[in-house]
Amino acid sequence: KQWYQRRVAITAGVNKAYRKLSLKHHPDRADDPKSEEYFTEAAEAYDVLSVPYRRAVYDQFGEEGLKSGVPTTDEPGGFSGGYIFHGNALKTFKDFFGGDNPFSEFFEPPRDPDFAIGFGGLRGRGRPKQDPPIVRDLCLTLEELYLGSIKKMKISRRVMNDDGHTSSIRDKVLTINVKPGWPLGTKITFQKEGDQGPNSIPADIVFIVKDKDHPLYKRVETDLYYTATIPLGNALTGCTVDIPTLDGRLICVPINDIVKPGYTKRVAGEGMPLASSKDGSEKGDLIISFDIQFPTQLSVDQKKVLKQALL
């Protein structure tokens, strides 16, 4: 699928080609049932080829390299983040033409004289509207959520140049202060940090907290769940279970009950911090479940002892 070459003829100029193709395939103007698909492909091609860095990556590594990421010199073995099209072809169209409907300036008189400024002015454009929020996952380890941490998220966004007409891609680092105990789904919003356009308000960037898989724990709201593996003998006679905590401690939990299938042990105050706690001292509980290991074989004498004890 060579969609970049098909949609935009580089030798004819990216801007000129995008203008021609976007007007030709605009869903409000074209009758072709595939016009919306072509319109979106043209927008994505323009979004890549109008940015020197993205165009250079595409020219050198192709579509797969552009979208999967390419080697970076920032650190040995590192890769840059892959390109993801924002998916809003109408936004690209609006930013390029400076309004929602360029056709109105040629074919429609202004309905409200207040919108007719100078010679043509802002016919049909109205007030700037803010772009929809850009939502991204913020994947955190349970340790980061237990202790709190600082995350720095690097974003690339389109910024208007001083001339007010052209734009360029610039990087920015957003700092997130992760609070201990943030619940799953917590939203962190950076207002108006999205792409800038001549007639649009930049979108808010919203990060949503998600838990990374943990080798030992799983959290459910403010409780932590842990599975301890014990042999059948300990399940019947009692034992002590040593459990490493998320803050580096080792707690010893005595098990005096007979551990049956489905049995759990609750340890108060050893779960996740409550986000509402001012000093982090309030915590949920630790819930221990058990994986009972049965012996693979027993000697005759062992069987006799078990029969005498249990039957």
Tab-separated table of C-alpha atoms in Angstrom, residues 7 22 34 38 41 43 58 63 91 118 123 125 130 134 143 151 181 194 206 226 231 237 267 286 288 309:
chain	number	residue	atom	x	y	z
A	7	ARG	CA	-2.191	10.640	-2.329
A	22	SER	CA	-8.654	17.516	-0.189
A	34	LYS	CA	-14.734	6.185	-1.207
A	38	TYR	CA	-9.349	9.251	0.121
A	41	GLU	CA	-5.522	9.363	3.397
A	43	ALA	CA	-4.830	14.329	5.402
A	58	TYR	CA	9.425	7.973	5.852
A	63	GLU	CA	5.755	3.403	6.298
A	91	LYS	CA	-9.066	19.098	11.662
A	118	GLY	CA	-12.996	43.684	5.142
A	123	ARG	CA	-17.234	34.377	5.932
A	125	ARG	CA	-16.065	30.519	9.795
A	130	GLN	CA	-11.496	23.830	20.546
A	134	ILE	CA	-6.261	13.962	22.883
A	143	GLU	CA	5.551	0.742	42.964
A	151	LYS	CA	6.818	11.094	35.140
A	181	GLY	CA	-2.744	5.769	45.602
A	194	GLY	CA	-2.388	20.044	21.488
A	206	VAL	CA	-5.514	13.989	28.814
A	226	TYR	CA	-1.137	-11.696	46.457
A	231	PRO	CA	2.882	-27.250	50.328
A	237	THR	CA	-0.643	-27.710	59.965
A	267	VAL	CA	-3.897	-8.242	56.451
A	286	LEU	CA	-3.570	-7.052	51.614
A	288	ILE	CA	-3.566	-13.341	50.424
A	309	ALA	CA	-4.262	-38.748	61.392
